[in-house]
Amino acid sequence: MEKIKKTKGEMNWACEKKKCRCPSKEPIPKLLVVCWQKPEQGLLKLNTDGSFNISNGKAGHGGALRDEEGELIKAFSVPIECFSHNETEAKAT
């Protein structure tokens, strides 16, 4: 039991030291708004993404192809075999 208390104390001290070393007092934004933009006239835009469910290990890729008006031309989704969210995202590009 003593070891656990000591470890918690050491962790708290480390967290406090980390806060002291922060170069800026400005809050770090937690939300980044990204807006989809239409492609140039005569071009199509393909957006892809990957998804991984850690609870059941299922993963998949999907995508949407749109024209310069934002109209959907084609969409797809494919189940894939991956072992992490990062692997799924990397394979989706």
JSON list of C-alpha atoms in Angstrom, two decimals:
[
{"chain": "A", "resi": 1, "resn": "MET", "atom": "CA", "xyz": [0.00, 0.00, 0.00]},
{"chain": "A", "resi": 2, "resn": "GLU", "atom": "CA", "xyz": [2.88, 2.35, 0.79]},
{"chain": "A", "resi": 3, "resn": "LYS", "atom": "CA", "xyz": [4.31, 1.87, -2.71]},
{"chain": "A", "resi": 4, "resn": "ILE", "atom": "CA", "xyz": [1.03, 2.94, -4.33]},
{"chain": "A", "resi": 5, "resn": "LYS", "atom": "CA", "xyz": [0.83, 6.11, -2.24]},
{"chain": "A", "resi": 6, "resn": "LYS", "atom": "CA", "xyz": [4.41, 7.00, -3.09]},
{"chain": "A", "resi": 7, "resn": "THR", "atom": "CA", "xyz": [3.79, 6.44, -6.80]},
{"chain": "A", "resi": 8, "resn": "LYS", "atom": "CA", "xyz": [0.70, 8.67, -6.76]},
{"chain": "A", "resi": 9, "resn": "GLY", "atom": "CA", "xyz": [2.71, 11.37, -4.99]},
{"chain": "A", "resi": 10, "resn": "GLU", "atom": "CA", "xyz": [5.48, 11.11, -7.55]},
{"chain": "A", "resi": 11, "resn": "MET", "atom": "CA", "xyz": [2.95, 11.33, -10.37]},
{"chain": "A", "resi": 12, "resn": "ASN", "atom": "CA", "xyz": [1.37, 14.45, -8.87]},
{"chain": "A", "resi": 13, "resn": "TRP", "atom": "CA", "xyz": [4.80, 16.05, -8.53]},
{"chain": "A", "resi": 14, "resn": "ALA", "atom": "CA", "xyz": [5.62, 15.21, -12.16]},
{"chain": "A", "resi": 15, "resn": "CYS", "atom": "CA", "xyz": [2.34, 16.73, -13.33]},
{"chain": "A", "resi": 16, "resn": "GLU", "atom": "CA", "xyz": [2.99, 19.91, -11.35]},
{"chain": "A", "resi": 17, "resn": "LYS", "atom": "CA", "xyz": [6.50, 20.18, -12.82]},
{"chain": "A", "resi": 18, "resn": "LYS", "atom": "CA", "xyz": [5.09, 19.72, -16.31]},
{"chain": "A", "resi": 19, "resn": "LYS", "atom": "CA", "xyz": [2.66, 22.59, -15.76]},
{"chain": "A", "resi": 20, "resn": "CYS", "atom": "CA", "xyz": [5.55, 24.83, -14.68]},
{"chain": "A", "resi": 21, "resn": "ARG", "atom": "CA", "xyz": [7.41, 24.19, -17.92]},
{"chain": "A", "resi": 22, "resn": "CYS", "atom": "CA", "xyz": [4.52, 25.20, -20.14]},
{"chain": "A", "resi": 23, "resn": "PRO", "atom": "CA", "xyz": [5.89, 27.92, -22.47]},
{"chain": "A", "resi": 24, "resn": "SER", "atom": "CA", "xyz": [2.53, 29.62, -22.89]},
{"chain": "A", "resi": 25, "resn": "LYS", "atom": "CA", "xyz": [-0.41, 30.28, -20.62]},
{"chain": "A", "resi": 26, "resn": "GLU", "atom": "CA", "xyz": [-2.77, 30.40, -23.59]},
{"chain": "A", "resi": 27, "resn": "PRO", "atom": "CA", "xyz": [-5.29, 27.55, -23.63]},
{"chain": "A", "resi": 28, "resn": "ILE", "atom": "CA", "xyz": [-4.74, 24.91, -26.28]},
{"chain": "A", "resi": 29, "resn": "PRO", "atom": "CA", "xyz": [-7.75, 24.79, -28.62]},
{"chain": "A", "resi": 30, "resn": "LYS", "atom": "CA", "xyz": [-9.62, 21.52, -28.30]},
{"chain": "A", "resi": 31, "resn": "LEU", "atom": "CA", "xyz": [-11.89, 21.98, -31.30]},
{"chain": "A", "resi": 32, "resn": "LEU", "atom": "CA", "xyz": [-10.77, 22.62, -34.85]},
{"chain": "A", "resi": 33, "resn": "VAL", "atom": "CA", "xyz": [-13.49, 23.43, -37.35]},
{"chain": "A", "resi": 34, "resn": "VAL", "atom": "CA", "xyz": [-12.70, 22.21, -40.85]},
{"chain": "A", "resi": 35, "resn": "CYS", "atom": "CA", "xyz": [-15.00, 23.09, -43.73]},
{"chain": "A", "resi": 36, "resn": "TRP", "atom": "CA", "xyz": [-15.18, 21.11, -46.95]},
{"chain": "A", "resi": 37, "resn": "GLN", "atom": "CA", "xyz": [-14.45, 23.19, -50.04]},
{"chain": "A", "resi": 38, "resn": "LYS", "atom": "CA", "xyz": [-15.66, 22.48, -53.53]},
{"chain": "A", "resi": 39, "resn": "PRO", "atom": "CA", "xyz": [-13.07, 21.54, -56.17]},
{"chain": "A", "resi": 40, "resn": "GLU", "atom": "CA", "xyz": [-12.29, 23.89, -59.04]},
{"chain": "A", "resi": 41, "resn": "GLN", "atom": "CA", "xyz": [-14.61, 23.96, -62.07]},
{"chain": "A", "resi": 42, "resn": "GLY", "atom": "CA", "xyz": [-14.32, 20.77, -64.13]},
{"chain": "A", "resi": 43, "resn": "LEU", "atom": "CA", "xyz": [-12.60, 18.77, -61.38]},
{"chain": "A", "resi": 44, "resn": "LEU", "atom": "CA", "xyz": [-13.83, 16.13, -58.95]},
{"chain": "A", "resi": 45, "resn": "LYS", "atom": "CA", "xyz": [-12.84, 15.78, -55.31]},
{"chain": "A", "resi": 46, "resn": "LEU", "atom": "CA", "xyz": [-12.39, 12.46, -53.51]},
{"chain": "A", "resi": 47, "resn": "ASN", "atom": "CA", "xyz": [-12.52, 12.51, -49.71]},
{"chain": "A", "resi": 48, "resn": "THR", "atom": "CA", "xyz": [-11.62, 9.34, -47.84]},
{"chain": "A", "resi": 49, "resn": "ASP", "atom": "CA", "xyz": [-11.61, 8.28, -44.21]},
{"chain": "A", "resi": 50, "resn": "GLY", "atom": "CA", "xyz": [-10.95, 5.23, -42.09]},
{"chain": "A", "resi": 51, "resn": "SER", "atom": "CA", "xyz": [-12.69, 4.02, -38.97]},
{"chain": "A", "resi": 52, "resn": "PHE", "atom": "CA", "xyz": [-11.64, 1.53, -36.31]},
{"chain": "A", "resi": 53, "resn": "ASN", "atom": "CA", "xyz": [-13.80, 0.19, -33.47]},
{"chain": "A", "resi": 54, "resn": "ILE", "atom": "CA", "xyz": [-11.50, -0.80, -30.63]},
{"chain": "A", "resi": 55, "resn": "SER", "atom": "CA", "xyz": [-14.21, -2.74, -28.78]},
{"chain": "A", "resi": 56, "resn": "ASN", "atom": "CA", "xyz": [-14.79, -5.29, -31.57]},
{"chain": "A", "resi": 57, "resn": "GLY", "atom": "CA", "xyz": [-11.70, -4.79, -33.78]},
{"chain": "A", "resi": 58, "resn": "LYS", "atom": "CA", "xyz": [-13.74, -3.97, -36.89]},
{"chain": "A", "resi": 59, "resn": "ALA", "atom": "CA", "xyz": [-12.34, -1.45, -39.36]},
{"chain": "A", "resi": 60, "resn": "GLY", "atom": "CA", "xyz": [-13.31, 0.07, -42.67]},
{"chain": "A", "resi": 61, "resn": "HIS", "atom": "CA", "xyz": [-12.58, 2.68, -45.31]},
{"chain": "A", "resi": 62, "resn": "GLY", "atom": "CA", "xyz": [-15.02, 4.91, -47.03]},
{"chain": "A", "resi": 63, "resn": "GLY", "atom": "CA", "xyz": [-15.07, 7.78, -49.44]},
{"chain": "A", "resi": 64, "resn": "ALA", "atom": "CA", "xyz": [-17.16, 10.23, -51.40]},
{"chain": "A", "resi": 65, "resn": "LEU", "atom": "CA", "xyz": [-16.53, 11.62, -54.88]},
{"chain": "A", "resi": 66, "resn": "ARG", "atom": "CA", "xyz": [-18.13, 15.03, -55.51]},
{"chain": "A", "resi": 67, "resn": "ASP", "atom": "CA", "xyz": [-18.23, 17.49, -58.39]},
{"chain": "A", "resi": 68, "resn": "GLU", "atom": "CA", "xyz": [-17.62, 21.26, -58.40]},
{"chain": "A", "resi": 69, "resn": "GLU", "atom": "CA", "xyz": [-21.17, 21.86, -57.12]},
{"chain": "A", "resi": 70, "resn": "GLY", "atom": "CA", "xyz": [-20.70, 19.48, -54.20]},
{"chain": "A", "resi": 71, "resn": "GLU", "atom": "CA", "xyz": [-23.05, 16.92, -55.75]},
{"chain": "A", "resi": 72, "resn": "LEU", "atom": "CA", "xyz": [-22.30, 13.31, -54.85]},
{"chain": "A", "resi": 73, "resn": "ILE", "atom": "CA", "xyz": [-21.09, 11.30, -57.85]},
{"chain": "A", "resi": 74, "resn": "LYS", "atom": "CA", "xyz": [-20.07, 8.06, -56.10]},
{"chain": "A", "resi": 75, "resn": "ALA", "atom": "CA", "xyz": [-19.61, 6.80, -52.55]},
{"chain": "A", "resi": 76, "resn": "PHE", "atom": "CA", "xyz": [-18.05, 3.64, -51.23]},
{"chain": "A", "resi": 77, "resn": "SER", "atom": "CA", "xyz": [-17.29, 1.76, -48.04]},
{"chain": "A", "resi": 78, "resn": "VAL", "atom": "CA", "xyz": [-15.13, -1.32, -47.60]},
{"chain": "A", "resi": 79, "resn": "PRO", "atom": "CA", "xyz": [-14.51, -3.44, -44.51]},
{"chain": "A", "resi": 80, "resn": "ILE", "atom": "CA", "xyz": [-10.79, -3.99, -43.97]},
{"chain": "A", "resi": 81, "resn": "GLU", "atom": "CA", "xyz": [-8.55, -5.81, -41.53]},
{"chain": "A", "resi": 82, "resn": "CYS", "atom": "CA", "xyz": [-6.51, -3.50, -39.29]},
{"chain": "A", "resi": 83, "resn": "PHE", "atom": "CA", "xyz": [-5.24, -3.61, -35.74]},
{"chain": "A", "resi": 84, "resn": "SER", "atom": "CA", "xyz": [-5.34, 0.07, -34.72]},
{"chain": "A", "resi": 85, "resn": "HIS", "atom": "CA", "xyz": [-6.97, 3.39, -35.50]},
{"chain": "A", "resi": 86, "resn": "ASN", "atom": "CA", "xyz": [-3.68, 4.79, -36.83]},
{"chain": "A", "resi": 87, "resn": "GLU", "atom": "CA", "xyz": [-3.22, 1.86, -39.21]},
{"chain": "A", "resi": 88, "resn": "THR", "atom": "CA", "xyz": [-6.79, 2.29, -40.48]},
{"chain": "A", "resi": 89, "resn": "GLU", "atom": "CA", "xyz": [-6.32, 6.02, -41.10]},
{"chain": "A", "resi": 90, "resn": "ALA", "atom": "CA", "xyz": [-2.99, 5.44, -42.84]},
{"chain": "A", "resi": 91, "resn": "LYS", "atom": "CA", "xyz": [-4.50, 2.86, -45.19]},
{"chain": "A", "resi": 92, "resn": "ALA", "atom": "CA", "xyz": [-7.43, 5.16, -46.01]},
{"chain": "A", "resi": 93, "resn": "THR", "atom": "CA", "xyz": [-5.26, 7.76, -47.73]}
]
